[in-house]
């Protein structure tokens, strides 16, 4: 993401109630993928979304992990709203349910993988 896109997102985030906070990476906290999180957004006391970039064979994918203040289920429509507000309405993201051998379930968070701009998911419900 270039500087102009970051500024646009920062402006939109403030308008939509998202405020950027220091990340684990900036604070020098955490290990593994958690320590790579370089952006943190908070919407009031409702939601926290932490983001890192991951280089893949598809290009740069943004890993967004999110949770709510109550650490309870986040309905699909809320995840869609959060994705739209932080990454843009035309961004595509997937939520993965891994094989048990690849499961990491330690933080009580939901994980979205925001695909590169203009990436077209080759399946879906809309024809």
Tab-separated table of N, CA and C in Angstrom:
chain	number	residue	atom	x	y	z
A	1	UNK	N	0.852	-1.165	0.000
A	1	UNK	CA	0.000	0.000	0.000
A	1	UNK	C	0.904	1.235	0.000
A	2	UNK	N	0.655	2.138	-0.942
A	2	UNK	CA	1.512	3.322	-1.012
A	2	UNK	C	1.042	4.404	-0.036
A	3	UNK	N	1.842	5.446	0.058
A	3	UNK	CA	1.587	6.519	1.036
A	3	UNK	C	0.237	7.205	0.813
A	4	UNK	N	-0.118	7.459	-0.445
A	4	UNK	CA	-1.393	8.133	-0.742
A	4	UNK	C	-2.578	7.269	-0.308
A	5	UNK	N	-2.476	5.961	-0.560
A	5	UNK	CA	-3.550	5.060	-0.136
A	5	UNK	C	-3.667	5.026	1.376
A	6	UNK	N	-2.529	5.017	2.074
A	6	UNK	CA	-2.548	5.034	3.542
A	6	UNK	C	-3.217	6.307	4.065
A	7	UNK	N	-2.871	7.457	3.471
A	7	UNK	CA	-3.481	8.720	3.906
A	7	UNK	C	-4.994	8.696	3.686
A	8	UNK	N	-5.429	8.170	2.511
A	8	UNK	CA	-6.848	8.084	2.217
A	8	UNK	C	-7.538	7.182	3.239
A	9	UNK	N	-6.937	6.021	3.531
A	9	UNK	CA	-7.517	5.117	4.518
A	9	UNK	C	-7.553	5.748	5.902
A	10	UNK	N	-6.486	6.455	6.273
A	10	UNK	CA	-6.458	7.119	7.576
A	10	UNK	C	-7.579	8.143	7.682
A	11	UNK	N	-7.778	8.931	6.614
A	11	UNK	CA	-8.857	9.926	6.598
A	11	UNK	C	-10.211	9.239	6.735
A	12	UNK	N	-10.455	8.211	5.913
A	12	UNK	CA	-11.724	7.496	5.967
A	12	UNK	C	-11.923	6.834	7.323
A	13	UNK	N	-10.856	6.297	7.890
A	13	UNK	CA	-10.957	5.625	9.181
A	13	UNK	C	-11.410	6.586	10.259
A	14	UNK	N	-10.837	7.789	10.276
A	14	UNK	CA	-11.254	8.766	11.284
A	14	UNK	C	-12.717	9.132	11.103
A	15	UNK	N	-13.148	9.263	9.863
A	15	UNK	CA	-14.539	9.606	9.584
A	15	UNK	C	-15.465	8.490	10.052
A	16	UNK	N	-15.080	7.247	9.833
A	16	UNK	CA	-15.927	6.104	10.159
A	16	UNK	C	-15.755	5.633	11.595
A	17	UNK	N	-14.962	6.346	12.375
A	17	UNK	CA	-14.807	6.007	13.784
A	17	UNK	C	-13.640	5.096	14.100
A	18	UNK	N	-12.826	4.761	13.114
A	18	UNK	CA	-11.648	3.934	13.356
A	18	UNK	C	-10.475	4.829	13.689
A	19	UNK	N	-9.748	4.491	14.735
A	19	UNK	CA	-8.579	5.263	15.150
A	19	UNK	C	-7.379	4.326	15.143
A	20	UNK	N	-6.286	4.767	14.530
A	20	UNK	CA	-5.085	3.938	14.480
A	20	UNK	C	-4.328	4.048	15.802
A	21	UNK	N	-3.807	2.925	16.268
A	21	UNK	CA	-3.062	2.839	17.523
A	21	UNK	C	-1.708	2.186	17.268
A	22	UNK	N	-0.766	2.310	18.187
A	22	UNK	CA	0.532	1.627	18.021
A	22	UNK	C	0.337	0.118	17.904
A	23	UNK	N	1.121	-0.494	17.036
A	23	UNK	CA	1.010	-1.924	16.778
A	23	UNK	C	2.015	-2.710	17.622
A	24	UNK	N	1.824	-4.032	17.738
A	24	UNK	CA	2.822	-4.858	18.431
A	24	UNK	C	4.222	-4.680	17.830
A	25	UNK	N	4.301	-4.576	16.501
A	25	UNK	CA	5.603	-4.389	15.841
A	25	UNK	C	6.240	-3.068	16.258
A	26	UNK	N	5.448	-1.991	16.277
A	26	UNK	CA	5.961	-0.675	16.673
A	26	UNK	C	6.388	-0.664	18.138
A	27	UNK	N	5.691	-1.427	18.961
A	27	UNK	CA	5.989	-1.466	20.392
A	27	UNK	C	7.056	-2.500	20.743
A	28	UNK	N	7.483	-3.286	19.734
A	28	UNK	CA	8.483	-4.320	19.985
A	28	UNK	C	7.957	-5.452	20.844
A	29	UNK	N	6.651	-5.726	20.738
A	29	UNK	CA	6.028	-6.783	21.546
A	29	UNK	C	5.555	-7.910	20.645
A	30	UNK	N	5.524	-9.081	21.187
A	30	UNK	CA	4.994	-10.228	20.477
A	30	UNK	C	6.046	-10.952	19.666
A	31	UNK	N	5.747	-12.205	19.385
A	31	UNK	CA	6.628	-13.023	18.578
A	31	UNK	C	5.815	-13.641	17.450
A	32	UNK	N	6.499	-14.249	16.493
A	32	UNK	CA	5.812	-14.888	15.379
A	32	UNK	C	4.969	-13.898	14.601
A	33	UNK	N	3.840	-14.374	14.065
A	33	UNK	CA	2.995	-13.508	13.246
A	33	UNK	C	2.439	-12.337	14.049
A	34	UNK	N	2.200	-12.528	15.353
A	34	UNK	CA	1.666	-11.436	16.182
A	34	UNK	C	2.650	-10.258	16.225
A	35	UNK	N	3.926	-10.554	16.315
A	35	UNK	CA	4.943	-9.500	16.335
A	35	UNK	C	5.109	-8.791	15.008
A	36	UNK	N	4.542	-9.353	13.937
A	36	UNK	CA	4.619	-8.733	12.608
A	36	UNK	C	3.466	-7.767	12.347
A	37	UNK	N	2.474	-7.736	13.226
A	37	UNK	CA	1.323	-6.844	13.020
A	37	UNK	C	1.794	-5.399	13.073
A	38	UNK	N	1.593	-4.673	11.963
A	38	UNK	CA	2.144	-3.318	11.903
A	38	UNK	C	1.098	-2.206	11.856
A	39	UNK	N	-0.176	-2.568	11.909
A	39	UNK	CA	-1.248	-1.570	11.971
A	39	UNK	C	-2.325	-2.061	12.916
A	40	UNK	N	-2.813	-1.167	13.745
A	40	UNK	CA	-3.891	-1.498	14.678
A	40	UNK	C	-4.950	-0.411	14.575
A	41	UNK	N	-6.183	-0.838	14.382
A	41	UNK	CA	-7.315	0.084	14.315
A	41	UNK	C	-8.304	-0.292	15.403
A	42	UNK	N	-8.853	0.730	16.049
A	42	UNK	CA	-9.862	0.503	17.091
A	42	UNK	C	-11.066	1.375	16.760
A	43	UNK	N	-12.241	0.780	16.921
A	43	UNK	CA	-13.480	1.533	16.729
A	43	UNK	C	-14.174	1.610	18.075
A	44	UNK	N	-13.981	2.749	18.738
A	44	UNK	CA	-14.536	2.916	20.080
A	44	UNK	C	-14.076	1.796	20.987
A	45	UNK	N	-14.992	1.287	21.781
A	45	UNK	CA	-14.698	0.131	22.620
A	45	UNK	C	-15.296	-1.141	22.024
A	46	UNK	N	-15.668	-1.072	20.733
A	46	UNK	CA	-16.357	-2.200	20.120
A	46	UNK	C	-15.418	-3.210	19.474
A	47	UNK	N	-14.532	-2.748	18.580
A	47	UNK	CA	-13.704	-3.664	17.794
A	47	UNK	C	-12.255	-3.218	17.747
A	48	UNK	N	-11.372	-4.212	17.623
A	48	UNK	CA	-9.956	-3.982	17.345
A	48	UNK	C	-9.602	-4.842	16.143
A	49	UNK	N	-8.904	-4.229	15.176
A	49	UNK	CA	-8.434	-4.940	13.991
A	49	UNK	C	-6.942	-4.695	13.876
A	50	UNK	N	-6.163	-5.770	13.800
A	50	UNK	CA	-4.708	-5.674	13.654
A	50	UNK	C	-4.327	-6.273	12.305
A	51	UNK	N	-3.360	-5.633	11.618
A	51	UNK	CA	-3.060	-5.994	10.234
A	51	UNK	C	-1.563	-6.155	10.022
A	52	UNK	N	-1.210	-7.115	9.175
A	52	UNK	CA	0.162	-7.264	8.695
A	52	UNK	C	0.098	-7.649	7.230
A	53	UNK	N	1.139	-7.334	6.480
A	53	UNK	CA	1.238	-7.743	5.083
A	53	UNK	C	1.963	-9.075	5.007
A	54	UNK	N	1.483	-9.943	4.131
A	54	UNK	CA	2.088	-11.250	3.913
A	54	UNK	C	2.336	-11.406	2.418
A	55	UNK	N	3.575	-11.683	2.063
A	55	UNK	CA	3.900	-11.903	0.648
A	55	UNK	C	3.532	-13.335	0.284
A	56	UNK	N	2.731	-13.502	-0.783
A	56	UNK	CA	2.287	-14.820	-1.225
A	56	UNK	C	2.491	-14.946	-2.726
A	57	UNK	N	2.222	-16.117	-3.254
A	57	UNK	CA	2.318	-16.310	-4.704
A	57	UNK	C	1.239	-15.517	-5.435
A	58	UNK	N	0.213	-15.040	-4.744
A	58	UNK	CA	-0.831	-14.208	-5.330
A	58	UNK	C	-0.493	-12.727	-5.262
A	59	UNK	N	0.572	-12.373	-4.578
A	59	UNK	CA	0.933	-10.984	-4.330
A	59	UNK	C	0.824	-10.701	-2.843
A	60	UNK	N	0.794	-9.419	-2.478
A	60	UNK	CA	0.705	-9.035	-1.070
A	60	UNK	C	-0.721	-9.203	-0.574
A	61	UNK	N	-0.876	-10.040	0.436
A	61	UNK	CA	-2.166	-10.271	1.084
A	61	UNK	C	-2.089	-9.619	2.458
A	62	UNK	N	-3.155	-8.924	2.845
A	62	UNK	CA	-3.196	-8.300	4.170
A	62	UNK	C	-3.934	-9.231	5.128
A	63	UNK	N	-3.227	-9.671	6.152
A	63	UNK	CA	-3.810	-10.526	7.179
A	63	UNK	C	-4.409	-9.606	8.233
A	64	UNK	N	-5.721	-9.667	8.392
A	64	UNK	CA	-6.418	-8.838	9.379
A	64	UNK	C	-7.018	-9.739	10.441
A	65	UNK	N	-6.589	-9.556	11.684
A	65	UNK	CA	-7.204	-10.304	12.775
A	65	UNK	C	-8.040	-9.331	13.587
A	66	UNK	N	-9.207	-9.794	13.990
A	66	UNK	CA	-10.146	-8.891	14.661
A	66	UNK	C	-10.815	-9.587	15.828
A	67	UNK	N	-11.219	-8.763	16.759
A	67	UNK	CA	-12.018	-9.249	17.881
A	67	UNK	C	-12.872	-8.103	18.388
A	68	UNK	N	-13.904	-8.449	19.140
A	68	UNK	CA	-14.720	-7.414	19.769
A	68	UNK	C	-14.379	-7.342	21.251
A	69	UNK	N	-14.875	-6.320	21.899
A	69	UNK	CA	-14.533	-6.087	23.305
A	69	UNK	C	-15.006	-7.219	24.209
A	70	UNK	N	-16.112	-7.856	23.831
A	70	UNK	CA	-16.669	-8.931	24.651
A	70	UNK	C	-16.017	-10.282	24.371
A	71	UNK	N	-15.157	-10.327	23.347
A	71	UNK	CA	-14.520	-11.570	22.920
A	71	UNK	C	-15.576	-12.635	22.607
A	72	UNK	N	-16.636	-12.198	21.903
A	72	UNK	CA	-17.723	-13.086	21.512
A	72	UNK	C	-17.780	-13.157	19.984
A	73	UNK	N	-18.721	-13.916	19.485
A	73	UNK	CA	-18.902	-14.095	18.047
A	73	UNK	C	-19.124	-12.745	17.358
A	74	UNK	N	-18.538	-12.599	16.185
A	74	UNK	CA	-18.777	-11.417	15.357
A	74	UNK	C	-19.601	-11.880	14.166
A	75	UNK	N	-20.823	-11.378	14.008
A	75	UNK	CA	-21.666	-11.799	12.880
A	75	UNK	C	-21.012	-11.454	11.536
A	76	UNK	N	-21.358	-12.235	10.516
A	76	UNK	CA	-20.792	-12.047	9.189
A	76	UNK	C	-20.971	-10.611	8.707
A	77	UNK	N	-22.144	-10.035	8.876
A	77	UNK	CA	-22.413	-8.694	8.353
A	77	UNK	C	-21.488	-7.659	9.002
A	78	UNK	N	-21.111	-7.868	10.248
A	78	UNK	CA	-20.168	-6.962	10.918
A	78	UNK	C	-18.762	-7.121	10.340
A	79	UNK	N	-18.356	-8.358	10.065
A	79	UNK	CA	-17.046	-8.579	9.439
A	79	UNK	C	-17.010	-7.923	8.065
A	80	UNK	N	-18.102	-8.028	7.324
A	80	UNK	CA	-18.185	-7.383	5.998
A	80	UNK	C	-18.070	-5.867	6.134
A	81	UNK	N	-18.777	-5.286	7.101
A	81	UNK	CA	-18.710	-3.832	7.326
A	81	UNK	C	-17.291	-3.416	7.682
A	82	UNK	N	-16.649	-4.151	8.580
A	82	UNK	CA	-15.286	-3.831	8.996
A	82	UNK	C	-14.339	-3.905	7.796
A	83	UNK	N	-14.462	-4.967	7.003
A	83	UNK	CA	-13.639	-5.119	5.793
A	83	UNK	C	-13.828	-3.923	4.873
A	84	UNK	N	-15.081	-3.530	4.638
A	84	UNK	CA	-15.376	-2.395	3.756
A	84	UNK	C	-14.785	-1.095	4.287
A	85	UNK	N	-14.945	-0.853	5.576
A	85	UNK	CA	-14.500	0.420	6.151
A	85	UNK	C	-12.982	0.540	6.216
A	86	UNK	N	-12.287	-0.530	6.480
A	86	UNK	CA	-10.831	-0.445	6.617
A	86	UNK	C	-10.112	-0.670	5.291
A	87	UNK	N	-10.602	-1.616	4.478
A	87	UNK	CA	-9.882	-1.995	3.262
A	87	UNK	C	-10.563	-1.557	1.974
A	88	UNK	N	-11.790	-1.096	2.057
A	88	UNK	CA	-12.510	-0.637	0.867
A	88	UNK	C	-13.580	-1.614	0.434
A	89	UNK	N	-14.660	-1.064	-0.111
A	89	UNK	CA	-15.817	-1.869	-0.498
A	89	UNK	C	-15.522	-2.859	-1.614
A	90	UNK	N	-14.584	-2.553	-2.483
A	90	UNK	CA	-14.291	-3.445	-3.599
A	90	UNK	C	-13.139	-4.403	-3.314
A	91	UNK	N	-12.616	-4.401	-2.102
A	91	UNK	CA	-11.583	-5.376	-1.762
A	91	UNK	C	-12.253	-6.725	-1.498
A	92	UNK	N	-11.546	-7.782	-1.861
A	92	UNK	CA	-12.042	-9.134	-1.615
A	92	UNK	C	-11.235	-9.740	-0.478
A	93	UNK	N	-11.907	-10.439	0.416
A	93	UNK	CA	-11.228	-11.081	1.544
A	93	UNK	C	-11.822	-12.466	1.743
A	94	UNK	N	-11.022	-13.344	2.332
A	94	UNK	CA	-11.508	-14.679	2.647
A	94	UNK	C	-11.235	-14.976	4.115
A	95	UNK	N	-12.091	-15.805	4.690
A	95	UNK	CA	-11.889	-16.316	6.044
A	95	UNK	C	-11.624	-17.808	5.877
A	96	UNK	N	-10.554	-18.293	6.450
A	96	UNK	CA	-10.107	-19.660	6.215
A	96	UNK	C	-10.425	-20.549	7.416
A	97	UNK	N	-10.888	-21.738	7.124
A	97	UNK	CA	-11.071	-22.765	8.134
A	97	UNK	C	-10.040	-23.848	7.819
A	98	UNK	N	-8.884	-23.813	8.500
A	98	UNK	CA	-7.767	-24.684	8.127
A	98	UNK	C	-7.983	-26.142	8.539
A	99	UNK	N	-7.140	-26.989	7.963
A	99	UNK	CA	-7.118	-28.378	8.420
A	99	UNK	C	-6.667	-28.375	9.879
A	100	UNK	N	-7.041	-29.387	10.624
A	100	UNK	CA	-6.671	-29.455	12.040
A	100	UNK	C	-5.159	-29.398	12.229
A	101	UNK	N	-4.404	-29.976	11.285
A	101	UNK	CA	-2.943	-29.978	11.420
A	101	UNK	C	-2.340	-28.586	11.253
A	102	UNK	N	-3.087	-27.647	10.652
A	102	UNK	CA	-2.611	-26.269	10.491
A	102	UNK	C	-3.335	-25.284	11.398
A	103	UNK	N	-4.160	-25.780	12.296
A	103	UNK	CA	-4.968	-24.923	13.167
A	103	UNK	C	-4.111	-24.237	14.228
A	104	UNK	N	-4.317	-22.915	14.350
A	104	UNK	CA	-3.742	-22.133	15.444
A	104	UNK	C	-4.932	-21.426	16.080
A	105	UNK	N	-5.247	-21.747	17.320
A	105	UNK	CA	-6.419	-21.184	17.985
A	105	UNK	C	-6.028	-20.789	19.403
A	106	UNK	N	-5.295	-19.685	19.503
A	106	UNK	CA	-4.765	-19.261	20.799
A	106	UNK	C	-5.242	-17.889	21.246
A	107	UNK	N	-5.786	-17.087	20.319
A	107	UNK	CA	-6.054	-15.699	20.665
A	107	UNK	C	-7.529	-15.321	20.647
A	108	UNK	N	-8.420	-16.221	20.284
A	108	UNK	CA	-9.838	-15.878	20.246
A	108	UNK	C	-10.137	-14.753	19.277
A	109	UNK	N	-9.537	-14.812	18.072
A	109	UNK	CA	-9.718	-13.766	17.066
A	109	UNK	C	-10.231	-14.377	15.771
A	110	UNK	N	-10.820	-13.528	14.957
A	110	UNK	CA	-11.209	-13.908	13.605
A	110	UNK	C	-10.133	-13.391	12.668
A	111	UNK	N	-9.877	-14.133	11.601
A	111	UNK	CA	-8.824	-13.769	10.660
A	111	UNK	C	-9.396	-13.646	9.260
A	112	UNK	N	-9.190	-12.486	8.657
A	112	UNK	CA	-9.535	-12.275	7.258
A	112	UNK	C	-8.236	-12.104	6.489
A	113	UNK	N	-8.219	-12.600	5.277
A	113	UNK	CA	-7.074	-12.460	4.391
A	113	UNK	C	-7.548	-11.599	3.233
A	114	UNK	N	-7.141	-10.314	3.239
A	114	UNK	CA	-7.577	-9.355	2.234
A	114	UNK	C	-6.656	-9.505	1.033
A	115	UNK	N	-7.255	-9.855	-0.093
A	115	UNK	CA	-6.505	-10.185	-1.294
A	115	UNK	C	-6.007	-8.926	-2.009
A	116	UNK	N	-5.013	-9.085	-2.886
A	116	UNK	CA	-4.471	-7.918	-3.598
A	116	UNK	C	-5.560	-7.187	-4.385
A	117	UNK	N	-5.377	-5.884	-4.618
A	117	UNK	CA	-6.370	-5.117	-5.387
A	117	UNK	C	-6.659	-5.794	-6.727
A	118	UNK	N	-7.914	-5.762	-7.117
A	118	UNK	CA	-8.391	-6.323	-8.390
A	118	UNK	C	-8.300	-7.846	-8.465
A	119	UNK	N	-7.962	-8.511	-7.362
A	119	UNK	CA	-7.928	-9.975	-7.349
A	119	UNK	C	-9.367	-10.477	-7.446
A	120	UNK	N	-9.589	-11.406	-8.331
A	120	UNK	CA	-10.927	-11.980	-8.503
A	120	UNK	C	-10.941	-13.384	-7.935
A	121	UNK	N	-11.766	-13.618	-6.935
A	121	UNK	CA	-11.926	-14.955	-6.380
A	121	UNK	C	-12.645	-15.791	-7.439
A	122	UNK	N	-12.116	-16.951	-7.802
A	122	UNK	CA	-12.672	-17.716	-8.924
A	122	UNK	C	-13.939	-18.513	-8.588
A	123	UNK	N	-14.590	-18.207	-7.502
A	123	UNK	CA	-15.842	-18.873	-7.133
A	123	UNK	C	-16.670	-17.903	-6.315
A	124	UNK	N	-17.940	-18.171	-6.170
A	124	UNK	CA	-18.834	-17.320	-5.396
A	124	UNK	C	-20.275	-17.623	-5.736
A	125	UNK	N	-21.203	-16.912	-5.131
A	125	UNK	CA	-22.629	-17.163	-5.353
A	125	UNK	C	-23.196	-16.342	-6.510
A	126	UNK	N	-22.598	-15.199	-6.793
A	126	UNK	CA	-23.093	-14.339	-7.847
A	126	UNK	C	-22.504	-14.799	-9.186
A	127	UNK	N	-23.359	-14.955	-10.179
A	127	UNK	CA	-22.905	-15.440	-11.501
A	127	UNK	C	-22.083	-14.385	-12.213
